[in-house]
Tab-separated table of C-alpha atoms and ligand atoms in Angstrom:
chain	number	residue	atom	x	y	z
A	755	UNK	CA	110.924	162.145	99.210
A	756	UNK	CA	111.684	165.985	98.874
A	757	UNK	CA	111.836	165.641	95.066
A	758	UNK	CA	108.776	164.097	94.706
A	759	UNK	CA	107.232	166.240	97.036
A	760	UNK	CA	108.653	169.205	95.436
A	761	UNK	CA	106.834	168.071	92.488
A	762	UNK	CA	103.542	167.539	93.591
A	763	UNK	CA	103.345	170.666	95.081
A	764	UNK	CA	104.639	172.944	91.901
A	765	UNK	CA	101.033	170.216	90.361
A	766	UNK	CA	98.550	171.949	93.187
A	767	UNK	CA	100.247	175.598	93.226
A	768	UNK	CA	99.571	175.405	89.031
A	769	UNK	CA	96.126	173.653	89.299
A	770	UNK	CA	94.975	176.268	92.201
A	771	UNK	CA	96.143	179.483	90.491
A	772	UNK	CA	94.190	178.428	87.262
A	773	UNK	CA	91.404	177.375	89.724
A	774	UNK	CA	90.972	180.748	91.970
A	775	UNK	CA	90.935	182.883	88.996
A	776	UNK	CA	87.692	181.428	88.283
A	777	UNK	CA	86.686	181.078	91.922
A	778	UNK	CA	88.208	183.985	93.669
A	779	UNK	CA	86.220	185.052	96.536
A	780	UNK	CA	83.028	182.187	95.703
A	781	UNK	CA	82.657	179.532	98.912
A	782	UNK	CA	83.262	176.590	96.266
A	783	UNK	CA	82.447	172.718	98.385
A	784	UNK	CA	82.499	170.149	95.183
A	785	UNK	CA	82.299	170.318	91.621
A	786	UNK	CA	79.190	169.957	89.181
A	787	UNK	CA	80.260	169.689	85.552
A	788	UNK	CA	83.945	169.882	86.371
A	789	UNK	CA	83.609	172.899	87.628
A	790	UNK	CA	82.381	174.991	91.287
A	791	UNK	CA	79.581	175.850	89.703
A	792	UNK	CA	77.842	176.521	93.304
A	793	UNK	CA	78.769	179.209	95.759
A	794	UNK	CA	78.074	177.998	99.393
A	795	UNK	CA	78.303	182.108	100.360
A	796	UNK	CA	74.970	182.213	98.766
A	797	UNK	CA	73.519	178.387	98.859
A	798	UNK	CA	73.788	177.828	102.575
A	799	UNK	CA	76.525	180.305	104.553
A	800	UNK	CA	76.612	178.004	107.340
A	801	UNK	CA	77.848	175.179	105.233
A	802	UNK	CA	80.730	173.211	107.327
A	803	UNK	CA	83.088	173.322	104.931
A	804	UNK	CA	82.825	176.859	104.564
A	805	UNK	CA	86.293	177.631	105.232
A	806	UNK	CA	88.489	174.967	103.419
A	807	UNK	CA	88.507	177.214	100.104
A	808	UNK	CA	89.971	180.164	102.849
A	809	UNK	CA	92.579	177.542	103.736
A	810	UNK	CA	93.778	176.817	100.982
A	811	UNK	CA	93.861	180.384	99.634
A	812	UNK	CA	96.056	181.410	102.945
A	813	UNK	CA	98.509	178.358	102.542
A	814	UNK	CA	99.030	179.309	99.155
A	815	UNK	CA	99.700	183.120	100.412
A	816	UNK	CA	101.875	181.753	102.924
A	817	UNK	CA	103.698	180.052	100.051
A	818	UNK	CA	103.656	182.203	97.002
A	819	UNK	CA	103.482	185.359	98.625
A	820	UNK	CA	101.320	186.488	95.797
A	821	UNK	CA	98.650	188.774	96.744
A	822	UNK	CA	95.651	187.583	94.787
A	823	UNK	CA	94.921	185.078	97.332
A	824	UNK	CA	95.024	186.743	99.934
A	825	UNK	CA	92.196	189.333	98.568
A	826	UNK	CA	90.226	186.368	97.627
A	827	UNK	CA	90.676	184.929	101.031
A	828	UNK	CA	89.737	188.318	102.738
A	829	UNK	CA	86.991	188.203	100.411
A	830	UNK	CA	85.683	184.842	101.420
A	831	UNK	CA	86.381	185.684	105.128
A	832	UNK	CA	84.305	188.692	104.823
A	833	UNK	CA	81.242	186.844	103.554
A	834	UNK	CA	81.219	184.585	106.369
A	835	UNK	CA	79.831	187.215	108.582
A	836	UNK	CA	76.503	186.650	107.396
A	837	UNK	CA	76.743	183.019	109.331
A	838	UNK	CA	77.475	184.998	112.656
A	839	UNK	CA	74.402	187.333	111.966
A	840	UNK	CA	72.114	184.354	110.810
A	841	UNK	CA	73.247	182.440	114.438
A	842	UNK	CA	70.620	179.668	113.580
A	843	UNK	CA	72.633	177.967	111.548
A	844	UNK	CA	76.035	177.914	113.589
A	845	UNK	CA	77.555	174.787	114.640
A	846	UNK	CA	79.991	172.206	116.413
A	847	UNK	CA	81.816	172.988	112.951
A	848	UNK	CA	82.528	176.609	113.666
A	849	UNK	CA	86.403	175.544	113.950
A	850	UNK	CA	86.403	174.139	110.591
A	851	UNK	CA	84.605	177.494	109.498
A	852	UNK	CA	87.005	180.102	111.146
A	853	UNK	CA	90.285	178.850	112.126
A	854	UNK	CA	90.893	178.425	107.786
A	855	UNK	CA	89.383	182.011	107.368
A	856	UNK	CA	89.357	184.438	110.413
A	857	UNK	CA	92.174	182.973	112.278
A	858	UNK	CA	94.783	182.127	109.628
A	859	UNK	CA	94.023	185.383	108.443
A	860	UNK	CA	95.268	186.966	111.911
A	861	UNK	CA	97.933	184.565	111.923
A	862	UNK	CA	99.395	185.651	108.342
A	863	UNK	CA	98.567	189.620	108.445
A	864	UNK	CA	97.646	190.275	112.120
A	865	UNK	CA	94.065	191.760	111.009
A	866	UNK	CA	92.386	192.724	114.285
A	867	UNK	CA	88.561	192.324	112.403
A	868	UNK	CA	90.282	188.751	111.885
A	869	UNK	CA	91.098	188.180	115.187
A	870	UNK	CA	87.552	189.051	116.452
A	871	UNK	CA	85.970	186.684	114.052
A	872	UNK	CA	87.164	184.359	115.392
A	873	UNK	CA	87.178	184.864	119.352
A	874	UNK	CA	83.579	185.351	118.132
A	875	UNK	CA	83.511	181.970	116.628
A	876	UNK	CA	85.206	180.268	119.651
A	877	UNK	CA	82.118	181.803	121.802
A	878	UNK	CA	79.683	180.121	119.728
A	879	UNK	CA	81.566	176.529	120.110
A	880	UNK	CA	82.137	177.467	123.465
A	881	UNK	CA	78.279	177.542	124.207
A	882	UNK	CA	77.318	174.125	122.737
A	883	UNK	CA	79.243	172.432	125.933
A	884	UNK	CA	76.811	170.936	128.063
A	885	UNK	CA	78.903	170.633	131.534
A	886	UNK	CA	76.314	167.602	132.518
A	887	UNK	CA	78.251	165.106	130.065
A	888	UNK	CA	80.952	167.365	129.593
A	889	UNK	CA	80.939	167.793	126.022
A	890	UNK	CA	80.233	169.885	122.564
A	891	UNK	CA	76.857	169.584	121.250
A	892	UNK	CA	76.575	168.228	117.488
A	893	UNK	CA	74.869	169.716	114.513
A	894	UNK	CA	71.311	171.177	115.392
A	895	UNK	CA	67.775	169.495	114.792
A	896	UNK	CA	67.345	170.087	111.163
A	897	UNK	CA	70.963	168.143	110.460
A	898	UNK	CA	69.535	165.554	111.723
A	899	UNK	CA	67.203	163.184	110.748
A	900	UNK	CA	63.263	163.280	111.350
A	901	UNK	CA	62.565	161.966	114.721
A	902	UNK	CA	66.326	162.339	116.083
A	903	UNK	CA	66.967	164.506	118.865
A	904	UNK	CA	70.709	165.116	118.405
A	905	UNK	CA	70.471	167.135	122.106
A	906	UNK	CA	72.610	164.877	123.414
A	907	UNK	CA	75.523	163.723	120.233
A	908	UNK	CA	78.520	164.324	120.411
A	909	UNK	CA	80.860	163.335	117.403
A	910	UNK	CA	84.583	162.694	116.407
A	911	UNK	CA	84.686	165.605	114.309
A	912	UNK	CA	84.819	167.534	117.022
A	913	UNK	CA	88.188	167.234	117.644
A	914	UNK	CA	89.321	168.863	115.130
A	915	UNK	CA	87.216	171.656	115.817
A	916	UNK	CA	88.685	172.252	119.541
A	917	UNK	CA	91.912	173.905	118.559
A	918	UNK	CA	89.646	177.150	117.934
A	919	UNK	CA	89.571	177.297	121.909
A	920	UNK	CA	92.823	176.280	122.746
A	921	UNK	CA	93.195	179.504	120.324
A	922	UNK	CA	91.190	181.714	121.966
A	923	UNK	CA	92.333	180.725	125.713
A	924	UNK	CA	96.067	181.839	124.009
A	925	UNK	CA	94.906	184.929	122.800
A	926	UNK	CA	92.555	186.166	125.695
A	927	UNK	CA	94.595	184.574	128.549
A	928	UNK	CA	91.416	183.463	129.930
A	929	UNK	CA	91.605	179.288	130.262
A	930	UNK	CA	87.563	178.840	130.362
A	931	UNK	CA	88.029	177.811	126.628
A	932	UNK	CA	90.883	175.342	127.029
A	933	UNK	CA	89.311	174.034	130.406
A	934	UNK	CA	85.899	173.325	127.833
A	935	UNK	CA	88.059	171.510	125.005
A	936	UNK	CA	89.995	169.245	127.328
A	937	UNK	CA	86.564	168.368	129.171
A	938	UNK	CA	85.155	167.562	125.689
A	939	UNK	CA	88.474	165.511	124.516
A	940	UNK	CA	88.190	163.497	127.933
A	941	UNK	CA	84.551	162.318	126.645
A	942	UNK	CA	85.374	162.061	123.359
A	943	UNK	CA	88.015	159.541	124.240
A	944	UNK	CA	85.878	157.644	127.131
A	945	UNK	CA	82.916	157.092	125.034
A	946	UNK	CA	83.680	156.947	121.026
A	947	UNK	CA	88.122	155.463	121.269
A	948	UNK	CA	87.755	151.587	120.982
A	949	UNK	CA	90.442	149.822	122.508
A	950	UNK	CA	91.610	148.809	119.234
A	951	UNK	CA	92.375	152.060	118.103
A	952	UNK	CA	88.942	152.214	116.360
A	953	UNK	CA	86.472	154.551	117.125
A	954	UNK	CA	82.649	155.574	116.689
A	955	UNK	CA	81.033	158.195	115.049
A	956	UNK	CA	78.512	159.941	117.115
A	957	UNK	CA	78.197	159.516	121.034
A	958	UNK	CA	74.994	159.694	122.579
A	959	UNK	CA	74.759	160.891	125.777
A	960	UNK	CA	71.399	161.989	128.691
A	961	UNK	CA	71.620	166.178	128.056
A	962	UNK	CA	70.020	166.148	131.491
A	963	UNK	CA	72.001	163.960	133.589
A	964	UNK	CA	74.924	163.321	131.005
A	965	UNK	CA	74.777	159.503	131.339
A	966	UNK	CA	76.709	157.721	127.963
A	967	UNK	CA	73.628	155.982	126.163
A	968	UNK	CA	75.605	154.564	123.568
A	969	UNK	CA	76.634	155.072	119.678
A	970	UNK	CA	75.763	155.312	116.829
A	971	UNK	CA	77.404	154.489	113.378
A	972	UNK	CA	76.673	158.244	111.583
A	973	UNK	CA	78.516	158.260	108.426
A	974	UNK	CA	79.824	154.958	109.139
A	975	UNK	CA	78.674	151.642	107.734
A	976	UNK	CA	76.994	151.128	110.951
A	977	UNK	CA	76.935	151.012	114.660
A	978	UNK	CA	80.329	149.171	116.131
A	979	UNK	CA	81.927	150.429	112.453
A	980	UNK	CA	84.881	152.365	111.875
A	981	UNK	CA	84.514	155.473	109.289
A	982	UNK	CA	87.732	156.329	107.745
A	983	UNK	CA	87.510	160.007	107.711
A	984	UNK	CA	86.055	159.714	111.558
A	985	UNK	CA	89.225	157.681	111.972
A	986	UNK	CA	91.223	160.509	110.563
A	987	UNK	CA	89.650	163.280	112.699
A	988	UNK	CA	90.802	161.775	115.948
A	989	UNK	CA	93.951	160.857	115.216
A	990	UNK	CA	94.881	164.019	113.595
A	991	UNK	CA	92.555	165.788	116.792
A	992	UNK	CA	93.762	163.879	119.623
A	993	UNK	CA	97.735	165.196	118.049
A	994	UNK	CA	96.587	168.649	118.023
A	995	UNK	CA	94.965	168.231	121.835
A	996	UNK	CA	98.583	167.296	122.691
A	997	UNK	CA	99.845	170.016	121.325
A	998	UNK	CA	97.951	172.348	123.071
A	999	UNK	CA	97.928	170.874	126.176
A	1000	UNK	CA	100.921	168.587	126.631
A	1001	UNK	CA	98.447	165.731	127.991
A	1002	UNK	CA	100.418	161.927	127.470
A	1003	UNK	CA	96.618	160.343	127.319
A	1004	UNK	CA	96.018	162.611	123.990
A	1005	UNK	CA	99.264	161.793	122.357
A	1006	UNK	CA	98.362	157.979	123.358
A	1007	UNK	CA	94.973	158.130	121.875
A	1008	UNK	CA	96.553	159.755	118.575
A	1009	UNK	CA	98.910	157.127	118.588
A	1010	UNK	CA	96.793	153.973	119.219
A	1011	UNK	CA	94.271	155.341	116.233
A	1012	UNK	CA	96.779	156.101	114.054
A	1013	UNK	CA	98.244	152.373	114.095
A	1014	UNK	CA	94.884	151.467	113.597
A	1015	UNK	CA	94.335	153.573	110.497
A	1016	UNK	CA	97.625	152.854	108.759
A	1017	UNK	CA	97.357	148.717	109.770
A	1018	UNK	CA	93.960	148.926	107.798
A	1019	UNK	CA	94.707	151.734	104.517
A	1020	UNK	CA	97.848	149.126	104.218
A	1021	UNK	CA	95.405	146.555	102.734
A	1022	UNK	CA	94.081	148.689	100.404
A	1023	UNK	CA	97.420	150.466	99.314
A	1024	UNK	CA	96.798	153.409	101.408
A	1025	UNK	CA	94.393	154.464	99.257
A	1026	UNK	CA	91.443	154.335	102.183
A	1027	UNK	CA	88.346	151.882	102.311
A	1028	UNK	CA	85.373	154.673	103.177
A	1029	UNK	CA	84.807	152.488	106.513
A	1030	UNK	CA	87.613	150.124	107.758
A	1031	UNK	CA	84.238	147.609	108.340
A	1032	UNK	CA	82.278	147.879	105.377
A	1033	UNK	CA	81.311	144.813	103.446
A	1034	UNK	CA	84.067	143.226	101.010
A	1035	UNK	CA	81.631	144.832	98.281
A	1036	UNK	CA	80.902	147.065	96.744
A	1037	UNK	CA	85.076	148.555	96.600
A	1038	UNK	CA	83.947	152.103	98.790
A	1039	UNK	CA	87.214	154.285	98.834
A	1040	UNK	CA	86.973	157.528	100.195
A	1041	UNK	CA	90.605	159.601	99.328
A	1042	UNK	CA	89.826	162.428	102.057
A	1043	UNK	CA	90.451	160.278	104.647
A	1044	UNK	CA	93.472	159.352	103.389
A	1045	UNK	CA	94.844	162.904	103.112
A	1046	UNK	CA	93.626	164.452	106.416
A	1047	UNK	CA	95.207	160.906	108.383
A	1048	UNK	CA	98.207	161.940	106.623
A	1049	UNK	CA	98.656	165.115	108.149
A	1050	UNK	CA	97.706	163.635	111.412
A	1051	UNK	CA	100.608	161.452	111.060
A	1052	UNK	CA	102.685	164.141	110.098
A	1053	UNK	CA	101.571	166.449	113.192
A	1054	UNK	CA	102.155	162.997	115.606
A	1055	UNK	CA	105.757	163.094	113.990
A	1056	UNK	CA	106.304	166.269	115.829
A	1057	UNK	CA	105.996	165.140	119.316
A	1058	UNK	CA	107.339	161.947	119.343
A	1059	UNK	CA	111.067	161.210	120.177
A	1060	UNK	CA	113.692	160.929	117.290
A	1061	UNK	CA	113.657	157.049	116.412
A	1062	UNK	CA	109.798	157.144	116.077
A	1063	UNK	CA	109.699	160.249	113.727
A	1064	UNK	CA	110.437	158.569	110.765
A	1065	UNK	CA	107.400	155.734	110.635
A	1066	UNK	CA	105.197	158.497	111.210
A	1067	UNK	CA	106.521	160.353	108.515
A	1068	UNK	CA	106.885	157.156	106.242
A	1069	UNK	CA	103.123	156.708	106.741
A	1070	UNK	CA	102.167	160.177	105.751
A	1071	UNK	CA	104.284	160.178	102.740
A	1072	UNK	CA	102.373	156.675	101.755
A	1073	UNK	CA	98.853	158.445	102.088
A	1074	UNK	CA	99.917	161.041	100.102
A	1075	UNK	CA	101.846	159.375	97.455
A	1076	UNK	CA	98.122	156.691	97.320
A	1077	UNK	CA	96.470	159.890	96.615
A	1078	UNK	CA	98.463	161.410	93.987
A	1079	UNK	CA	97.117	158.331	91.955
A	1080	UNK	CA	93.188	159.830	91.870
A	1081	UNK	CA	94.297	163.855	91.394
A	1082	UNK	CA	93.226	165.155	88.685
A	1083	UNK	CA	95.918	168.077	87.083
A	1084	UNK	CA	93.176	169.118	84.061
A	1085	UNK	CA	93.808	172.573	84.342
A	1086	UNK	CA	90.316	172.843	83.010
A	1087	UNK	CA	88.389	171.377	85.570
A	1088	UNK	CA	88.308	172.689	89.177
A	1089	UNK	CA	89.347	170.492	92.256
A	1090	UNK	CA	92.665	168.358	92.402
A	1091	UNK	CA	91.948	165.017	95.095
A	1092	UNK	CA	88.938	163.150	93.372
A	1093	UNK	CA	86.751	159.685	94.858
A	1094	UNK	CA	85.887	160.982	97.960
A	1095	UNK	CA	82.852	160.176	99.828
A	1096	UNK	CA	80.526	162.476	101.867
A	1097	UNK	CA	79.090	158.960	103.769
A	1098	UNK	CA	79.145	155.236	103.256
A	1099	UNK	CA	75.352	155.446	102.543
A	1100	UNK	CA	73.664	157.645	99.998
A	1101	UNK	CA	75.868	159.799	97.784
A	1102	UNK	CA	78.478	159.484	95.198
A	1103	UNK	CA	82.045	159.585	94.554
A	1104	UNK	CA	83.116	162.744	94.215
A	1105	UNK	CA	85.653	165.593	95.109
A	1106	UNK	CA	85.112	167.735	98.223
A	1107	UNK	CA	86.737	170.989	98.617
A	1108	UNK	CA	88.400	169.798	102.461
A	1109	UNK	CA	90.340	166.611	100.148
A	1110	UNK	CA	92.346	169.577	98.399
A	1111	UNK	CA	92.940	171.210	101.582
A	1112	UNK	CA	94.525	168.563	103.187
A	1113	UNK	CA	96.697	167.630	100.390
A	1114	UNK	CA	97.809	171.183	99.934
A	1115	UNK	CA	98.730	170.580	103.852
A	1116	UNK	CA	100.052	167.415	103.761
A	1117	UNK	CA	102.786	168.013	101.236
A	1118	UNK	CA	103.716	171.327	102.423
A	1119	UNK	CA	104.014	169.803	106.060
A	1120	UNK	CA	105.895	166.806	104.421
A	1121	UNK	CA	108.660	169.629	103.133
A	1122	UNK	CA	108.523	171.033	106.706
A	1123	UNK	CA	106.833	174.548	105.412
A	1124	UNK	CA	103.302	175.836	105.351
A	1125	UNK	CA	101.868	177.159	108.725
A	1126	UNK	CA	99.333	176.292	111.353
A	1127	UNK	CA	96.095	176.365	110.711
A	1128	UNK	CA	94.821	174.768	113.574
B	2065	LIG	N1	82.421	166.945	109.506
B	2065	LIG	C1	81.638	166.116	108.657
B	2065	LIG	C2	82.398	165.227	107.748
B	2065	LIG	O1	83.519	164.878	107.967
B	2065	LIG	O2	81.824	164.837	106.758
């Protein structure tokens, strides 16, 4: 395993040196032409995936030591800053957004701007928790579509997202946002965890009263579906929520969904279905998935006892070995992890900047280095 691990990763540290010296301090999300043509810093600042290119430039600090990423990262950090003063646009997704820039910037150098970036972003998740439900809003009205009222939504994403307030409770010694994230992981799991190990996509709940209306399939197939990638957010969540918190129910839940996931990517060679219920046809595969599960399974490794380590393990290595087969090592062409899917419905296959992020994690966590980003 080390060998070939070993060798994918001297393949992304290559591929992403050639890549940032055209990028450098751009906001790049997918590529037109080959290349990140776009730059999200000036297209929409407020983009979700605003922070993934941040990530990836700090793991490969972390790694290489070499300095130009870590000015590109500051770079990119810097930029985001225009999302705080713009406030409109902020969202459930401000962990994505500044745990990969602000905070693993403060992690790595210690920056104290850093470190208020992203108490800063922590406030604004903080505020979307409506206590009458107990959870984190969703998006905002013009995410969603016309005549939704997303007041009430909550979605699996989300869980991925809380370990920017488990953060900030660590840093401030003040538990308000840790008491907020395990509310929200309590509803997350009551209302959206099957108990198959499946789960929804968005959770609708009364804002008033907080009653659970029901679900709804989001980027799913459809209601009662199972999206891959919203499979790979909880497991890979509900790990991190144990983490933080030492809770047995959130290592279960991690657990029970990550069975799930790897009993279903084993019928299509690990190399994920974009919904584990979509039709027989057409063939949807979305590779993201299959690289953020993996480092869910990887982070579950960690907290389970000895003799269970090594399936966990096994099953990351077999995500990330399936995706190896659709990288793309053209030193020409930006972006490594290619057919990914934004959503079952609409769209295209293509590459999306978090797919390289998690495969840049995934093998580093599956040689045991790299560092915590969430
Ligand atoms: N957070 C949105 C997505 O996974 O596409």
């Amino acid at each position: 395993m080390t060998a070939w691990a070993e060798g994918i990763l001297e393949k992304i540290i290559h591929k992403i040196s050639a890549e940032s010296n055209r990028v450098g301090g751009k906001i790049p999300y997918w590529t037109k032409n080959g290349r990140y043509e776009e730059d999200y810093g000036t297209k929409d600042i407020s983009w979700w995936t605003n922070g993934f290119w941040c990530g990836i430039l700090w793991q490969m600090y972390h790694e290489t030591g070499e300095e130009k990423y870590r000015r590109q990262a500051e770079a990119a950090e810097e930029r985001l800053d225009r999302a705080f003063a713009e406030f409109t646009g902020l969202h459930h997704d401000a962990g994505f957004m500044w745990l990969h820039s602000a905070v693993a910037d403060y992690r790595l150098t210690g920056s104290e701007k850093s470190r208020i970036r992203g108490l800063k972003a922590a406030s604004v998740l903080a505020g979307r928790f409506n206590p009458a439900g107990g959870f984190l809003k969703a998006w905002n009205p013009s995410c969603v579509g016309e005549g939704e009222d997303c007041t009430g939504w909550t979605i699996v994403d989300s869980m991925m997202n809380i370990p920017l307030l488990y953060w900030a409770s660590g840093e401030t010694g003040d538990p308000r946002f840790s008491h907020i994230a395990k509310i929200h992981a309590d509803t997350v799991l009551r209302c959206l965890v099957r108990e198959d190990g499946s789960c929804g996509h968005i959770a609708c709940l009364d804002p008033e009263t907080g009653e659970f209306l029901g679900t709804q399939g989001g980027q799913g197939y459809g209601e009662g579906s199972s999206w891959s990638r919203g499979q790979a957010w909880i497991l890979y969540g509900f790990a991190l929520s144990y983490r933080y918190t030492g809770r047995q129910a959130y290592l279960d839940a991690a657990k029970r969904t990550a069975h799930y996931f790897a009993a279903n990517a084993a019928l299509t060679d690990f190399l994920p279905l974009c919904d584990f219920r979509q039709p027989g046809t057409p063939d949807v595969r979305d590779a993201s998935a299959g690289v953020c599960a993996a480092c869910g399974f990887l982070e579950i490794a960690e907290h389970v006892p000895e003799g269970e380590r090594g399936l966990y393990r096994e099953w990351g290595e077999k995500l990330l070995r399936a995706a190896e087969n659709v990288c793309s090592w053209d030193l020409d062409r930006d972006s490594i992890l290619q057919k990914c899917r934004v959503a079952y419905h609409g769209g295209r296959e293509t590459d999306l900047i978090y797919g390289d992020y998690f495969l840049l994690e995934g093998v580093l966590r599956l040689l045991r280095r790299g560092f915590l980003i969430w």
